[in-house]
Amino acid sequence: MNPEPNREPALVTGPCQSKQAGETQDRWWWVEPGVWTQRMLTRLDQSEPTTVWYGLWDKLISERNLQAAFWAVWRNRGAPGVDGQTVEQFETQESAQLAQLREELRTKRYRRQPARRVWIPKPGTTEKRPLGIPAVRDRTVEAALKQVLEPIFERDFAEHSYGFRPGRGCRQAAARVEELLKEGRLWCVDLDFKSYFDTIPHTPMLGLVKHRVVDGSVLALVEQCLKAGILTELRDWQPTEAGTPQGAVVSPLLANLYLNPLDHQMAQQGWQMVRYADDLVVLCRTREEAEQALAYLRQWAEKAGLTVHPT
C-alpha cells in the first residue's frame, strides 16, 4: 500500500542528539529541497546506522523531483540512448515527457530500457573501457532516484572516501595523501579493483541498499536500473547479471555504497586509507604494515566478489 500523497518518509530510529537547524542546513546544502525538507534533514542527522527509511516513493515521483532530475540531466547533456532521443528533443516536450514518466512510475508501468554500449579510451593506456548510456528518460528517472537515496547513504560514508561525493574531489584526496606523507607514512599500497563497475555482485549490493531503505517500490526501481541490460553496437541485448554500468546516473552512488564497508573496516583496523571511487591508497609507516594492509585488501576483495589489481 502506498503512503498518502506528500507524506514525509518515516523512519525507525534510536537515541540521538539534536542539532541546530542552521548547522543541518549547511551540511546538506546540495540536496534537492523538493525531496528533503528541513524536518527530514534534521531526522536524517539524528538517525542511527541501523535506521531504516520507508514511504519514499511519493517523494521520488513528485513533479518537483522529476523536474529537478531532468534539469540535472540537461546540465550534463550527454549522448542519446537506445531510443535515439537527445536531451534537446526531450526538452522540446518537457512537460508532456515528465508527465508521462510520472504516470508510468505511479502506475508501476515504467520499464527501464537497456543502456547503449559504447567504448571509450582508457586514460594512460591503449585499452578501451565500456560505457553504458541510458536513454534521456531513464537518466531522468535515475537522477530522481539518486536525489532520494544519496543523502541517506551519504550520512554513512567514510571521511576518507572522496570520489563522486558532494563537495569532494581529486584535490581533497591529494591533499589528504600529502598530509599522511608528511606524517612519515612513506610506504604506500596503491591499487584498484579490476573492472569494478562491471563486476559488483547484485545480491550483496541490493542487500546494502535494503539495510537502509525498505520501501519496496524504490527497491524495485533500483533493481530495474541494475538489471536493464546493455544493447551492443550490433543491437544485441546482453543481460547485466553483475555490475552497475559506468554512464548511469546512479552508478557512482552504488559503487561507493558497495565499498563503504571496506572504508569503515580499514579505519577500524587503524590503517590510513584514501579512496577515490575504485582507486585507493593506504599510507603506512613500515613495509610490514603495508604488506599486512595489502593482504587484508586481497582477502576482503575475494569475499566481496572483486579482483584486486595492485600497482
CSV table of C-alpha atoms in Angstrom, one decimal:
chain,number,residue,atom,x,y,z
A,1,MET,CA,0.0,0.0,0.0
A,2,ASN,CA,1.4,3.4,-1.0
A,3,PRO,CA,1.7,6.1,1.6
A,4,GLU,CA,-0.5,9.2,1.5
A,5,PRO,CA,0.5,11.8,-1.0
A,6,ASN,CA,3.0,14.3,0.2
A,7,ARG,CA,3.5,12.3,3.4
A,8,GLU,CA,7.1,12.6,4.7
A,9,PRO,CA,9.1,9.4,4.7
A,10,ALA,CA,9.0,7.7,8.0
A,11,LEU,CA,11.9,6.1,9.8
A,12,VAL,CA,12.7,3.9,12.7
A,13,THR,CA,15.5,5.3,14.8
A,14,GLY,CA,17.2,5.0,18.2
A,15,PRO,CA,18.7,7.5,20.7
A,16,CYS,CA,20.2,10.6,19.1
A,17,GLN,CA,21.5,14.1,19.7
A,18,SER,CA,19.7,17.2,18.3
A,19,LYS,CA,21.4,19.7,16.0
A,20,GLN,CA,20.7,23.3,15.3
A,21,ALA,CA,18.7,23.9,12.1
A,22,GLY,CA,21.3,26.1,10.6
A,23,GLU,CA,24.1,23.5,11.1
A,24,THR,CA,21.9,20.8,9.5
A,25,GLN,CA,21.1,23.1,6.5
A,26,ASP,CA,24.8,24.0,6.0
A,27,ARG,CA,25.8,20.3,5.9
A,28,TRP,CA,23.1,19.4,3.4
A,29,TRP,CA,23.5,22.4,1.0
A,30,TRP,CA,23.5,20.1,-2.0
A,31,VAL,CA,20.3,18.1,-1.5
A,32,GLU,CA,17.1,18.6,-3.6
A,33,PRO,CA,14.8,20.6,-1.3
A,34,GLY,CA,11.7,19.3,-3.1
A,35,VAL,CA,12.6,15.9,-1.6
A,36,TRP,CA,14.5,16.6,1.6
A,37,THR,CA,12.7,19.1,3.7
A,38,GLN,CA,14.4,20.7,6.7
A,39,ARG,CA,12.5,18.5,9.0
A,40,MET,CA,13.6,15.4,7.2
A,41,LEU,CA,17.2,16.5,7.2
A,42,THR,CA,17.1,17.0,10.9
A,43,ARG,CA,15.8,13.5,11.3
A,44,LEU,CA,18.5,12.2,9.0
A,45,ASP,CA,21.2,13.9,11.0
A,46,GLN,CA,19.8,12.4,14.2
A,47,SER,CA,19.4,8.9,12.7
A,48,GLU,CA,21.5,5.8,13.7
A,49,PRO,CA,23.4,3.5,11.4
A,50,THR,CA,20.6,1.0,11.8
A,51,THR,CA,17.8,3.5,10.9
A,52,VAL,CA,15.6,2.4,8.0
A,53,TRP,CA,13.6,4.6,5.7
A,54,TYR,CA,10.2,3.8,4.1
A,55,GLY,CA,7.5,5.8,2.4
A,56,LEU,CA,9.9,7.4,-0.1
A,57,TRP,CA,8.1,6.5,-3.3
A,58,ASP,CA,5.8,9.6,-3.4
A,59,LYS,CA,8.8,11.8,-2.9
A,60,LEU,CA,10.6,10.1,-5.8
A,61,ILE,CA,7.8,10.5,-8.3
A,62,SER,CA,6.8,14.0,-7.3
A,63,GLU,CA,6.6,16.6,-10.1
A,64,ARG,CA,9.2,18.8,-8.4
A,65,ASN,CA,11.7,15.9,-8.0
A,66,LEU,CA,11.3,14.7,-11.6
A,67,GLN,CA,11.6,18.3,-12.9
A,68,ALA,CA,14.8,18.8,-10.8
A,69,ALA,CA,16.1,15.5,-12.1
A,70,PHE,CA,15.7,16.5,-15.7
A,71,TRP,CA,17.4,19.8,-15.1
A,72,ALA,CA,20.4,17.8,-13.7
A,73,VAL,CA,20.3,15.6,-16.9
A,74,TRP,CA,20.0,18.8,-19.0
A,75,ARG,CA,23.1,20.4,-17.4
A,76,ASN,CA,25.2,17.3,-18.1
A,77,ARG,CA,23.9,16.9,-21.6
A,78,GLY,CA,25.4,13.7,-23.0
A,79,ALA,CA,24.6,11.4,-25.9
A,80,PRO,CA,21.3,9.8,-26.7
A,81,GLY,CA,20.5,6.2,-25.5
A,82,VAL,CA,19.0,3.3,-27.4
A,83,ASP,CA,15.9,5.2,-28.4
A,84,GLY,CA,17.9,7.9,-30.2
A,85,GLN,CA,16.3,10.8,-28.3
A,86,THR,CA,18.6,13.7,-27.4
A,87,VAL,CA,18.4,15.9,-24.4
A,88,GLU,CA,17.3,18.8,-26.7
A,89,GLN,CA,14.4,16.7,-28.2
A,90,PHE,CA,13.2,15.7,-24.7
A,91,GLU,CA,13.4,19.4,-23.7
A,92,THR,CA,11.1,20.5,-26.5
A,93,GLN,CA,8.3,18.3,-25.0
A,94,GLU,CA,9.5,18.6,-21.4
A,95,SER,CA,6.1,18.9,-19.7
A,96,ALA,CA,4.5,16.1,-21.6
A,97,GLN,CA,7.5,13.8,-21.3
A,98,LEU,CA,7.8,14.3,-17.5
A,99,ALA,CA,4.0,13.9,-17.0
A,100,GLN,CA,4.2,10.6,-18.9
A,101,LEU,CA,7.2,9.4,-16.9
A,102,ARG,CA,5.4,10.3,-13.7
A,103,GLU,CA,2.3,8.4,-14.7
A,104,GLU,CA,4.3,5.3,-15.7
A,105,LEU,CA,6.1,5.4,-12.4
A,106,ARG,CA,2.9,6.0,-10.4
A,107,THR,CA,1.1,3.1,-12.1
A,108,LYS,CA,4.2,0.8,-12.0
A,109,ARG,CA,4.3,0.6,-15.8
A,110,TYR,CA,7.7,2.2,-16.1
A,111,ARG,CA,10.3,-0.2,-17.6
A,112,ARG,CA,14.0,0.9,-17.8
A,113,GLN,CA,15.4,0.4,-21.3
A,114,PRO,CA,18.8,-1.2,-21.8
A,115,ALA,CA,21.8,1.1,-21.9
A,116,ARG,CA,23.6,1.8,-25.2
A,117,ARG,CA,27.1,0.5,-25.0
A,118,VAL,CA,30.0,2.5,-26.4
A,119,TRP,CA,33.7,2.1,-26.0
A,120,ILE,CA,35.9,5.0,-24.9
A,121,PRO,CA,39.7,5.3,-24.5
A,122,LYS,CA,41.1,4.3,-21.0
A,123,PRO,CA,43.4,7.1,-19.9
A,124,GLY,CA,47.1,6.2,-19.9
A,125,THR,CA,46.7,3.0,-21.9
A,126,THR,CA,45.8,1.8,-25.4
A,127,GLU,CA,42.8,-0.1,-24.0
A,128,LYS,CA,39.2,1.0,-24.1
A,129,ARG,CA,36.5,0.7,-21.4
A,130,PRO,CA,32.8,0.2,-21.9
A,131,LEU,CA,30.4,3.0,-21.1
A,132,GLY,CA,26.6,2.4,-20.8
A,133,ILE,CA,24.5,5.3,-22.0
A,134,PRO,CA,20.9,5.2,-20.7
A,135,ALA,CA,18.1,6.9,-22.6
A,136,VAL,CA,17.4,10.5,-21.5
A,137,ARG,CA,14.1,9.5,-19.9
A,138,ASP,CA,15.9,6.7,-18.0
A,139,ARG,CA,18.6,9.1,-16.9
A,140,THR,CA,15.9,11.4,-15.6
A,141,VAL,CA,14.4,8.6,-13.5
A,142,GLU,CA,17.8,7.6,-12.2
A,143,ALA,CA,18.5,11.2,-11.3
A,144,ALA,CA,15.3,11.4,-9.4
A,145,LEU,CA,16.2,8.1,-7.6
A,146,LYS,CA,19.6,9.5,-6.7
A,147,GLN,CA,18.1,12.6,-5.2
A,148,VAL,CA,16.1,10.5,-2.9
A,149,LEU,CA,18.8,7.9,-1.9
A,150,GLU,CA,22.0,9.9,-1.9
A,151,PRO,CA,21.5,11.8,1.4
A,152,ILE,CA,20.6,8.5,3.2
A,153,PHE,CA,23.9,6.8,2.2
A,154,GLU,CA,26.0,10.0,2.3
A,155,ARG,CA,25.1,10.0,6.0
A,156,ASP,CA,27.1,6.8,6.4
A,157,PHE,CA,30.0,7.3,4.0
A,158,ALA,CA,33.5,7.4,5.5
A,159,GLU,CA,35.6,10.6,5.7
A,160,HIS,CA,38.4,9.2,3.6
A,161,SER,CA,36.1,8.5,0.6
A,162,TYR,CA,36.4,11.3,-2.0
A,163,GLY,CA,35.1,10.1,-5.4
A,164,PHE,CA,31.7,11.2,-6.7
A,165,ARG,CA,30.6,12.8,-3.5
A,166,PRO,CA,29.1,16.3,-2.9
A,167,GLY,CA,31.8,18.9,-2.2
A,168,ARG,CA,34.7,16.4,-2.6
A,169,GLY,CA,37.1,15.6,-5.4
A,170,CYS,CA,40.6,14.8,-6.5
A,171,ARG,CA,42.1,17.9,-4.8
A,172,GLN,CA,40.9,16.9,-1.4
A,173,ALA,CA,42.0,13.4,-1.9
A,174,ALA,CA,45.5,14.5,-3.0
A,175,ALA,CA,45.7,16.9,-0.1
A,176,ARG,CA,44.9,14.1,2.4
A,177,VAL,CA,47.6,11.9,0.8
A,178,GLU,CA,50.1,14.8,1.3
A,179,GLU,CA,49.2,15.1,4.9
A,180,LEU,CA,49.8,11.4,5.5
A,181,LEU,CA,53.1,11.5,3.7
A,182,LYS,CA,54.2,14.4,5.9
A,183,GLU,CA,53.4,12.3,9.0
A,184,GLY,CA,56.1,9.9,7.8
A,185,ARG,CA,53.8,7.3,6.2
A,186,LEU,CA,56.1,6.6,3.3
A,187,TRP,CA,55.1,3.0,2.5
A,188,CYS,CA,52.2,3.0,0.1
A,189,VAL,CA,49.8,0.4,-1.1
A,190,ASP,CA,48.3,1.6,-4.4
A,191,LEU,CA,45.6,-0.5,-6.0
A,192,ASP,CA,42.3,-0.6,-7.8
A,193,PHE,CA,39.7,-3.2,-8.5
A,194,LYS,CA,39.7,-4.8,-11.9
A,195,SER,CA,36.6,-3.8,-14.0
A,196,TYR,CA,35.0,-2.7,-10.8
A,197,PHE,CA,31.8,-1.1,-12.1
A,198,ASP,CA,31.1,-4.1,-14.3
A,199,THR,CA,31.7,-6.8,-11.6
A,200,ILE,CA,29.9,-5.6,-8.5
A,201,PRO,CA,27.7,-8.5,-7.4
A,202,HIS,CA,24.0,-7.5,-7.5
A,203,THR,CA,22.7,-9.5,-4.5
A,204,PRO,CA,25.1,-8.1,-1.8
A,205,MET,CA,24.7,-4.7,-3.5
A,206,LEU,CA,20.9,-4.8,-3.1
A,207,GLY,CA,21.4,-6.0,0.4
A,208,LEU,CA,23.3,-2.9,1.3
A,209,VAL,CA,20.5,-0.7,-0.1
A,210,LYS,CA,17.9,-2.7,1.8
A,211,HIS,CA,19.9,-2.1,5.0
A,212,ARG,CA,18.7,1.5,5.0
A,213,VAL,CA,15.7,1.5,2.6
A,214,VAL,CA,12.7,-0.7,3.0
A,215,ASP,CA,10.3,1.0,0.5
A,216,GLY,CA,9.5,-1.9,-1.9
A,217,SER,CA,8.8,0.4,-4.9
A,218,VAL,CA,12.1,2.2,-4.5
A,219,LEU,CA,14.0,-1.1,-4.2
A,220,ALA,CA,12.3,-2.5,-7.3
A,221,LEU,CA,13.4,0.6,-9.2
A,222,VAL,CA,17.0,0.2,-8.1
A,223,GLU,CA,16.9,-3.4,-9.2
A,224,GLN,CA,15.5,-2.3,-12.6
A,225,CYS,CA,18.4,0.0,-13.0
A,226,LEU,CA,20.9,-2.7,-12.3
A,227,LYS,CA,19.3,-5.4,-14.5
A,228,ALA,CA,18.1,-3.5,-17.5
A,229,GLY,CA,20.9,-4.9,-19.7
A,230,ILE,CA,23.1,-3.5,-22.4
A,231,LEU,CA,22.4,-3.0,-26.2
A,232,THR,CA,25.7,-3.6,-28.1
A,233,GLU,CA,26.9,-1.9,-31.2
A,234,LEU,CA,25.3,-4.8,-33.2
A,235,ARG,CA,22.0,-4.1,-31.5
A,236,ASP,CA,22.3,-7.3,-29.5
A,237,TRP,CA,20.8,-7.3,-26.0
A,238,GLN,CA,23.0,-8.6,-23.2
A,239,PRO,CA,21.8,-9.1,-19.6
A,240,THR,CA,23.6,-7.3,-16.8
A,241,GLU,CA,23.9,-10.1,-14.2
A,242,ALA,CA,26.5,-8.1,-12.3
A,243,GLY,CA,27.8,-4.5,-12.1
A,244,THR,CA,26.3,-1.1,-12.4
A,245,PRO,CA,27.3,0.4,-15.8
A,246,GLN,CA,29.6,3.4,-16.0
A,247,GLY,CA,27.5,6.2,-17.6
A,248,ALA,CA,24.4,5.5,-15.5
A,249,VAL,CA,23.4,8.4,-13.2
A,250,VAL,CA,23.0,6.2,-10.1
A,251,SER,CA,26.2,4.1,-10.7
A,252,PRO,CA,28.7,6.2,-8.7
A,253,LEU,CA,26.5,6.2,-5.7
A,254,LEU,CA,26.0,2.5,-5.7
A,255,ALA,CA,29.7,1.9,-6.4
A,256,ASN,CA,30.6,4.0,-3.3
A,257,LEU,CA,28.0,2.2,-1.3
A,258,TYR,CA,29.5,-1.3,-2.1
A,259,LEU,CA,33.0,-0.2,-0.9
A,260,ASN,CA,31.7,1.7,2.2
A,261,PRO,CA,32.0,-1.4,4.5
A,262,LEU,CA,35.7,-1.7,3.4
A,263,ASP,CA,36.2,2.0,4.2
A,264,HIS,CA,35.0,1.5,7.8
A,265,GLN,CA,36.8,-1.8,8.3
A,266,MET,CA,40.1,-0.3,7.2
A,267,ALA,CA,39.6,2.6,9.7
A,268,GLN,CA,38.7,0.1,12.4
A,269,GLN,CA,42.0,-1.7,11.7
A,270,GLY,CA,43.9,1.6,12.1
A,271,TRP,CA,45.0,1.9,8.5
A,272,GLN,CA,45.1,5.3,6.9
A,273,MET,CA,43.4,4.8,3.5
A,274,VAL,CA,42.4,7.4,0.9
A,275,ARG,CA,39.8,6.2,-1.7
A,276,TYR,CA,38.6,7.8,-4.9
A,277,ALA,CA,35.9,5.5,-6.4
A,278,ASP,CA,37.7,2.2,-7.0
A,279,ASP,CA,41.2,3.6,-6.7
A,280,LEU,CA,42.7,3.6,-3.3
A,281,VAL,CA,46.0,4.1,-1.4
A,282,VAL,CA,46.9,3.0,2.1
A,283,LEU,CA,49.8,5.0,3.6
A,284,CYS,CA,51.9,3.1,6.1
A,285,ARG,CA,54.9,3.7,8.3
A,286,THR,CA,56.6,0.4,7.7
A,287,ARG,CA,56.9,-2.2,4.9
A,288,GLU,CA,55.4,-4.8,7.3
A,289,GLU,CA,52.3,-2.7,7.9
A,290,ALA,CA,51.9,-2.1,4.1
A,291,GLU,CA,52.1,-5.9,3.4
A,292,GLN,CA,49.5,-6.6,6.1
A,293,ALA,CA,47.2,-4.0,4.6
A,294,LEU,CA,47.6,-5.4,1.1
A,295,ALA,CA,46.9,-8.9,2.4
A,296,TYR,CA,43.7,-7.6,4.2
A,297,LEU,CA,42.5,-5.9,1.0
A,298,ARG,CA,43.1,-9.0,-1.1
A,299,GLN,CA,41.1,-11.1,1.4
A,300,TRP,CA,38.3,-8.6,1.6
A,301,ALA,CA,38.0,-8.3,-2.2
A,302,GLU,CA,37.8,-12.1,-2.6
A,303,LYS,CA,34.9,-12.3,-0.1
A,304,ALA,CA,33.2,-9.3,-1.9
A,305,GLY,CA,33.5,-10.9,-5.3
A,306,LEU,CA,36.1,-8.4,-6.6
A,307,THR,CA,39.6,-8.7,-8.1
A,308,VAL,CA,42.4,-6.6,-6.8
A,309,HIS,CA,44.9,-5.1,-9.2
A,310,PRO,CA,47.9,-3.8,-7.2
A,311,THR,CA,50.2,-1.3,-9.0
